[in-house]
Amino acid sequence: MVVKAMRFSENASLQTRNTFAITAKARFLADVYDESQLAALLNTVTAKRLKVLILGGGSNMLLSQDFDGLVICPQLFGVHCISENDNQVIVEAAAGENWHQFVQYCLTQGWYGLENLSLIAGSVGAAPVQNIGAYGVELKDNFVSLRAIHRQTATVREFSLAECQFGYRDSVFKGRLKDQYIITAVRFRLSKIAKVSVQYGDIRQELTSKGIDSPTPQQVAQAVIAIRQRKLPNPEQIGNAGSFFKNPVISQTQFENLKQQYPNIVAYPQQQDVKLAAGWLIEQAGWKGQSLGQAGVYEKQALVLVNRGSATGQEVMALAKTIQQSVYDKFGVRLEVEVNLI
Ligand code: EPU
C-alpha cells in the first residue's frame, strides 16, 4: 500500500476542519497518514516545543481563538477483520475513518452492534475519548481495545476496556491521561447474529410509525438516521458540534424538589442519581430558537448550539455562559459543557 507523504502547512485555516465552521487558524498544521509519520512528527523539535492539538473530525470542539501551535490531523485509514467465528467478529478501524461510514460498512458486512450510533459526526479515533453514545447504546458496549501513541515519547501502547475508564461522555483520555495520547486504531467486538437495542422511546416510536415490529439492525440504523436528521442540524448546512452541554446528573433529593415545582421535568433515573434532559431545561428557560449575535440555539433541539453564519468561538461561548446562568437561576442546576473548548 502506498502511503501519502505528510503534509505540513503554516497559518492554516481550520474553518473546514471543525463542524462549528469557526474561522480560526493554526500556526502549523500537519496531516499525517500513518503511525510512523505520526511518531516522526512527535519526535521533532517543533512538536516538542509547541502546543499540540489533535484534530479528528473536528465535530466535538469549539475553537475560541486562533491556535498558536501545531495541529495534527491523523489521516489513518483502513478497516479490517482481526478474527471471527460463527457468532462474532473482532474488527479494527483506523483512527481517521469517518465514524458513520464505518458503522454503515459494518452493517453491510453483517456485523451488528453499532447501528444505534449511526450518523454521529466525527472520526473513529475521537469516538472513545468521549465514549460516544446515542439511543441507548454507548461505544463502550462493543469496545475491545485501542492503540494509542504517547505524545511525548512516541511509543505505542494498547488500552483495554477497563484501562479506558469509560463513563457517560467520559474516558481516561478526558481525565488522568488528557492530552497525553493520540488514538490510532480502535477494535470492536460485533455480533454476526442480528440483535437490536430498541428500548429508547424515540426509536420505538419511529419503528412503530413505519409498522415495523421486529426490526433488523439495518432498520434500526434507518430509524436512528431519520430521527437524527429531523432533530439535529446537518453540520454541512448549519455549523454545530452536536450536544453542547452534558445532561446534568443531580441527587434524588434535588430531583424530588424540582419535580414538585415542575411536574413535567424530563428525567432519567440512574442507579443512585437522576439525569435530567438538558434540552428540556434550556427550552423551559426560554432559549430554544434564540440567538446572541451569530450564535444560536437550534430550533428543534435546544441542547445544540449553532453557528448562524459567521459566529466567532467567543460569541458561542458568550451564549453558552448566558444559558448556563439562566438555567442555574431558574432550576439551580449547573450545565457542564460537553464539547472541548480550545
Ligand atoms: N427535550 C426538550 N427540548 C429540547 C430537547 C429535548 O424538551 O429542545 C426533551 C424531550 O423531552 C426529549 C428529551 O429531552 O424527549 C431527550 O431529548 P433527545 O432524545 O433529543 O436526547 P438528549 O438527552 O437531548 C442525548 C445525547 C445525544 C443523543 C440523544 C439520543 C447528551 C449530551 N446528548 O440527547 O447526543 O443523540 O441523547 O440518545 O447526552 C451528542 O452527544 O452530541 C448528541 C447529539
Coordinates of C-alpha atoms and ligand atoms in Angstrom, one line a residue:
M1 CA 0.0 0.0 0.0
V2 CA 1.4 3.4 -0.9
V3 CA 1.1 5.9 1.9
K4 CA 0.9 9.6 1.2
A5 CA 3.7 11.8 2.5
M6 CA 3.0 14.0 5.5
R7 CA 1.5 17.4 4.5
F8 CA 2.7 20.4 6.6
S9 CA 1.4 23.9 6.3
E10 CA 1.7 27.2 8.1
N11 CA -1.0 29.7 9.0
A12 CA -3.6 27.2 8.0
S13 CA -7.4 27.8 8.1
L14 CA -9.3 25.4 10.3
Q15 CA -12.8 26.6 9.1
T16 CA -13.5 23.4 7.0
R17 CA -11.9 21.2 9.7
N18 CA -14.3 22.0 12.5
T19 CA -18.1 21.3 12.2
F20 CA -18.9 24.6 14.0
A21 CA -17.3 26.2 10.9
I22 CA -15.4 28.7 13.1
T23 CA -12.9 30.7 11.1
A24 CA -9.8 30.1 13.3
K25 CA -6.3 29.5 12.0
A26 CA -3.5 27.2 13.2
R27 CA 0.1 28.4 13.2
F28 CA 1.2 25.0 11.9
L29 CA -0.9 22.1 10.6
A30 CA 0.2 18.6 9.7
D31 CA -1.8 15.9 8.0
V32 CA -0.2 12.5 8.9
Y33 CA -1.0 9.3 7.0
D34 CA 0.4 6.5 9.2
E35 CA 1.7 5.7 12.6
S36 CA 5.4 6.1 11.7
Q37 CA 4.8 9.6 10.3
L38 CA 3.0 10.4 13.5
A39 CA 5.9 9.1 15.6
A40 CA 8.4 11.0 13.5
L41 CA 6.5 14.2 13.8
L42 CA 6.1 13.9 17.6
N43 CA 9.9 13.5 17.8
T44 CA 10.6 16.7 16.0
V45 CA 11.7 19.8 17.9
T46 CA 8.6 21.6 16.5
A47 CA 6.2 19.2 18.1
K48 CA 8.2 19.1 21.4
R49 CA 8.3 22.9 21.7
L50 CA 4.8 23.9 20.6
K51 CA 1.4 23.4 22.0
V52 CA -0.2 20.5 20.1
L53 CA -3.8 19.9 19.2
I54 CA -5.1 16.6 17.8
L55 CA -7.9 17.2 15.3
G56 CA -10.0 14.3 14.2
G57 CA -13.4 15.1 12.6
G58 CA -13.5 18.4 14.5
S59 CA -17.0 17.6 15.5
N60 CA -16.9 18.0 19.2
M61 CA -14.9 21.1 19.7
L62 CA -15.2 24.9 19.8
L63 CA -12.3 27.0 18.7
S64 CA -12.4 30.1 20.7
Q65 CA -9.3 31.7 19.0
D66 CA -6.5 31.0 16.6
F67 CA -4.4 28.1 17.7
D68 CA -0.8 29.2 18.3
G69 CA 0.8 25.8 18.0
L70 CA 0.8 22.6 15.9
V71 CA -2.5 21.0 14.8
I72 CA -2.0 17.3 14.0
C73 CA -4.7 15.6 11.8
P74 CA -4.4 11.8 11.9
Q75 CA -5.5 10.7 8.4
L76 CA -5.1 7.0 9.2
F77 CA -7.4 4.8 7.2
G78 CA -8.4 1.1 6.9
V79 CA -10.9 -1.3 8.4
H80 CA -10.1 -5.0 8.8
C81 CA -11.3 -8.1 10.5
I82 CA -8.9 -9.4 13.1
S83 CA -10.7 -12.6 14.0
E84 CA -14.1 -14.2 13.6
N85 CA -16.2 -17.2 14.4
D86 CA -19.8 -18.1 13.6
N87 CA -21.2 -15.7 16.1
Q88 CA -18.9 -12.6 16.2
V89 CA -16.1 -10.7 14.7
I90 CA -13.3 -8.5 16.1
V91 CA -12.9 -5.6 13.7
E92 CA -10.2 -2.9 13.8
A93 CA -10.7 0.6 12.3
A94 CA -8.0 3.2 11.9
A95 CA -8.5 6.5 13.7
G96 CA -9.1 8.6 10.6
E97 CA -12.0 6.6 9.3
N98 CA -15.3 8.6 9.3
W99 CA -17.4 7.1 12.2
H100 CA -20.7 7.0 10.3
Q101 CA -19.2 5.4 7.2
F102 CA -17.5 2.8 9.4
V103 CA -20.9 2.0 11.1
Q104 CA -22.6 1.6 7.7
Y105 CA -19.7 -0.6 6.4
C106 CA -20.1 -2.9 9.4
L107 CA -23.8 -3.2 8.7
T108 CA -23.2 -4.2 5.0
Q109 CA -20.8 -6.9 6.3
G110 CA -23.4 -8.3 8.6
W111 CA -21.5 -7.1 11.7
Y112 CA -24.0 -5.7 14.3
G113 CA -24.0 -3.7 17.4
L114 CA -23.1 -0.1 16.3
E115 CA -26.3 0.7 14.4
N116 CA -27.8 3.0 17.2
L117 CA -24.6 5.1 16.8
S118 CA -25.4 5.9 13.1
L119 CA -24.9 9.4 11.8
I120 CA -22.8 10.6 14.7
A121 CA -20.3 13.1 13.3
G122 CA -16.6 12.7 13.7
S123 CA -13.8 10.1 13.3
V124 CA -13.3 6.6 14.8
G125 CA -10.2 7.9 16.7
A126 CA -12.2 10.6 18.5
A127 CA -15.1 8.3 19.4
P128 CA -13.6 6.6 22.5
V129 CA -12.4 9.9 24.0
Q130 CA -15.9 10.9 25.0
N131 CA -17.4 7.4 24.8
I132 CA -19.9 8.5 22.1
G133 CA -23.4 7.4 22.8
A134 CA -27.0 7.6 21.5
Y135 CA -30.3 5.9 21.6
G136 CA -29.5 3.5 24.4
V137 CA -26.0 2.4 23.2
E138 CA -22.5 3.7 24.0
L139 CA -19.3 2.9 22.2
K140 CA -18.0 1.0 25.3
D141 CA -20.8 -1.6 24.8
N142 CA -18.9 -3.0 21.8
F143 CA -15.4 -1.9 22.5
V144 CA -12.4 -4.3 22.8
S145 CA -9.3 -2.2 22.9
L146 CA -7.4 0.7 21.2
R147 CA -3.9 1.6 20.1
A148 CA -2.5 4.9 21.0
I149 CA 0.8 6.7 20.7
H150 CA 2.3 8.7 23.5
R151 CA 2.7 12.4 22.6
Q152 CA 6.0 12.9 24.5
T153 CA 7.8 9.6 23.9
A154 CA 6.1 8.5 20.6
T155 CA 5.8 5.0 22.0
V156 CA 2.7 2.9 21.1
R157 CA 0.6 1.1 23.6
E158 CA -2.7 -0.7 23.8
F159 CA -5.6 0.1 26.2
S160 CA -8.1 -2.5 27.3
L161 CA -11.7 -1.7 28.0
A162 CA -11.0 -1.4 31.8
E163 CA -8.0 0.9 31.2
C164 CA -10.1 3.3 29.2
Q165 CA -12.3 4.0 32.2
F166 CA -15.4 4.8 30.2
G167 CA -18.3 6.7 31.7
Y168 CA -21.1 8.9 30.4
R169 CA -19.4 11.0 27.7
D170 CA -16.2 10.3 29.5
S171 CA -12.9 8.3 29.4
V172 CA -9.4 8.3 30.9
F173 CA -8.4 10.4 27.8
K174 CA -10.6 13.3 29.2
G175 CA -9.3 12.7 32.7
R176 CA -6.0 11.4 34.0
L177 CA -4.5 11.0 30.6
K178 CA -5.9 14.1 29.0
D179 CA -3.7 15.4 26.1
Q180 CA -1.2 12.5 26.6
Y181 CA -2.1 10.0 23.9
I182 CA -3.2 10.0 20.2
I183 CA -5.5 7.2 19.4
T184 CA -4.5 5.5 16.1
A185 CA -6.9 2.4 15.9
V186 CA -9.9 1.0 17.7
R187 CA -11.1 -2.6 18.0
F188 CA -14.7 -3.6 18.4
R189 CA -16.5 -6.9 19.0
L190 CA -19.5 -7.1 16.8
S191 CA -22.2 -9.7 16.5
K192 CA -22.9 -11.7 13.4
I193 CA -26.3 -12.6 14.9
A194 CA -28.8 -9.7 14.5
K195 CA -30.0 -8.5 17.8
V196 CA -31.2 -5.0 18.3
S197 CA -31.5 -2.4 21.1
V198 CA -34.7 -0.5 20.7
Q199 CA -35.6 0.4 24.3
Y200 CA -35.1 4.2 23.6
G201 CA -38.6 5.7 23.2
D202 CA -37.8 7.7 20.0
I203 CA -36.6 4.5 18.2
R204 CA -39.6 2.5 19.2
Q205 CA -42.0 5.3 18.0
E206 CA -40.2 5.7 14.7
L207 CA -40.4 2.0 14.0
T208 CA -44.0 1.7 15.1
S209 CA -44.9 4.6 12.8
K210 CA -43.5 2.6 10.0
G211 CA -45.3 -0.6 11.1
I212 CA -42.1 -2.4 12.0
D213 CA -42.5 -4.9 14.9
S214 CA -39.3 -6.9 14.8
P215 CA -36.7 -4.6 13.2
T216 CA -33.5 -5.7 11.6
P217 CA -30.3 -3.8 12.6
Q218 CA -30.5 -2.1 9.2
Q219 CA -34.0 -0.8 10.0
V220 CA -32.8 0.4 13.4
A221 CA -30.0 2.3 11.7
Q222 CA -32.5 3.8 9.3
A223 CA -34.8 4.8 12.2
V224 CA -31.8 6.5 14.0
I225 CA -30.8 8.3 10.9
A226 CA -34.4 9.6 10.3
I227 CA -34.6 10.8 14.0
R228 CA -31.2 12.5 13.9
Q229 CA -32.0 14.2 10.5
R230 CA -35.2 15.5 12.0
K231 CA -33.9 16.7 15.3
L232 CA -30.2 17.6 14.7
P233 CA -28.8 20.2 12.3
N234 CA -26.6 18.9 9.4
P235 CA -23.2 20.4 10.1
E236 CA -22.7 20.8 6.3
Q237 CA -25.6 23.3 6.3
I238 CA -25.5 24.8 9.8
G239 CA -22.3 24.8 11.9
N240 CA -22.7 22.9 15.2
A241 CA -21.0 20.3 17.4
G242 CA -23.9 18.2 18.5
S243 CA -25.0 18.5 22.1
F244 CA -23.1 21.5 23.5
F245 CA -23.8 20.5 27.2
K246 CA -24.0 17.2 29.0
N247 CA -27.2 16.1 30.5
P248 CA -26.7 17.1 34.2
V249 CA -26.9 14.4 36.9
I250 CA -28.4 15.6 40.2
S251 CA -29.3 13.9 43.5
Q252 CA -32.6 12.2 44.2
T253 CA -33.4 14.9 46.8
Q254 CA -32.8 17.8 44.4
F255 CA -34.9 16.0 41.8
E256 CA -37.9 15.5 44.2
N257 CA -37.8 19.2 45.0
L258 CA -37.6 20.2 41.3
K259 CA -40.4 17.7 40.4
Q260 CA -42.7 19.4 42.9
Q261 CA -42.2 22.7 41.2
Y262 CA -42.0 21.4 37.6
P263 CA -44.1 18.2 37.3
N264 CA -43.3 17.8 33.6
I265 CA -39.5 17.9 34.1
V266 CA -37.8 15.3 31.8
A267 CA -35.6 12.9 33.7
Y268 CA -33.9 9.5 33.6
P269 CA -33.4 7.8 36.9
Q270 CA -29.9 6.3 37.3
Q271 CA -28.7 3.8 39.9
Q272 CA -28.4 6.5 42.6
D273 CA -28.9 9.8 41.0
V274 CA -31.2 11.3 38.3
K275 CA -30.1 12.5 34.9
L276 CA -32.0 15.5 33.5
A277 CA -32.7 16.3 29.9
A278 CA -30.6 19.5 29.5
G279 CA -32.6 20.3 26.3
W280 CA -35.8 20.5 28.4
L281 CA -34.2 22.8 30.9
I282 CA -32.8 25.1 28.2
E283 CA -36.1 25.1 26.4
Q284 CA -38.0 25.9 29.6
A285 CA -35.6 28.7 30.3
G286 CA -36.8 30.2 27.0
W287 CA -33.7 29.7 24.9
K288 CA -34.9 27.4 22.1
G289 CA -34.5 29.1 18.8
Q290 CA -32.9 32.2 20.3
S291 CA -29.7 33.9 19.3
L292 CA -27.0 36.1 20.7
G293 CA -25.2 37.7 17.8
Q294 CA -24.4 35.0 15.2
A295 CA -24.6 32.2 17.8
G296 CA -27.9 30.5 18.3
V297 CA -29.9 27.7 20.0
Y298 CA -31.2 25.2 17.4
E299 CA -34.9 25.4 16.8
K300 CA -35.6 21.7 17.0
Q301 CA -33.2 20.6 19.8
A302 CA -32.2 23.2 22.5
L303 CA -29.1 21.2 23.6
V304 CA -27.4 22.1 20.3
L305 CA -25.8 25.5 19.8
V306 CA -25.4 26.6 16.2
N307 CA -23.3 29.0 14.1
R308 CA -25.8 31.1 12.3
G309 CA -23.2 32.2 9.7
S310 CA -20.1 33.9 10.9
A311 CA -20.1 33.3 14.7
T312 CA -16.8 33.5 16.5
G313 CA -15.9 31.0 19.1
Q314 CA -16.2 33.8 21.7
E315 CA -19.7 34.5 20.6
V316 CA -20.7 30.9 21.0
M317 CA -19.1 30.8 24.5
A318 CA -20.9 34.0 25.4
L319 CA -24.2 32.4 24.5
A320 CA -23.3 29.2 26.4
K321 CA -22.4 31.1 29.5
T322 CA -25.7 33.1 29.4
I323 CA -27.6 29.9 29.0
Q324 CA -25.7 28.2 31.9
Q325 CA -26.5 31.2 34.2
S326 CA -30.2 31.3 33.1
V327 CA -30.7 27.6 33.7
Y328 CA -29.0 27.9 37.1
D329 CA -31.1 30.9 38.1
K330 CA -34.3 29.0 37.2
F331 CA -33.6 25.5 38.3
G332 CA -30.5 25.6 40.5
V333 CA -28.8 23.1 38.1
R334 CA -25.4 23.7 36.6
L335 CA -24.9 22.7 33.0
E336 CA -21.5 21.3 32.1
V337 CA -20.1 22.0 28.6
E338 CA -19.7 18.7 26.6
V339 CA -17.6 20.0 23.7
N340 CA -13.9 20.6 24.0
L341 CA -13.1 24.3 24.3
I342 CA -9.9 25.1 22.5
Ligands
EPU1 N1 -36.1 17.9 25.2 C1 -36.9 19.1 25.2 N2 -36.5 20.1 24.4 C2 -35.4 20.1 23.6 C3 -34.7 18.9 23.5 C4 -35.0 17.9 24.3 O1 -37.8 19.2 26.0 O2 -35.2 21.1 22.9 C5 -36.5 16.8 26.0 C6 -37.6 15.9 25.3 O3 -38.5 15.5 26.3 C7 -36.8 14.8 24.8 C8 -35.7 14.6 25.8 O4 -35.4 15.9 26.2 O5 -37.6 13.6 24.7 C9 -34.5 13.9 25.3 O6 -34.1 14.5 24.1 P1 -33.2 13.7 23.0 O7 -33.9 12.3 22.8 O8 -33.1 14.6 21.8 O9 -31.9 13.4 23.7 P2 -30.9 14.3 24.6 O10 -30.9 13.8 26.0 O11 -31.2 15.8 24.4 C10 -28.9 12.8 24.3 C11 -27.4 12.9 23.8 C12 -27.4 13.0 22.2 C13 -28.1 11.7 21.7 C14 -29.5 11.6 22.3 C15 -30.2 10.3 21.9 C16 -26.2 14.0 25.5 C17 -25.5 15.2 25.9 N3 -26.8 14.1 24.3 O12 -29.5 14.0 23.9 O13 -26.1 13.0 21.8 O14 -28.1 11.7 20.3 O15 -29.5 11.7 23.7 O16 -29.6 9.3 22.6 O17 -26.2 13.0 26.2 C18 -24.3 14.4 21.3 O18 -23.7 14.0 22.2 O19 -23.7 15.3 20.5 C19 -25.6 14.0 21.0 C20 -26.3 14.5 20.0

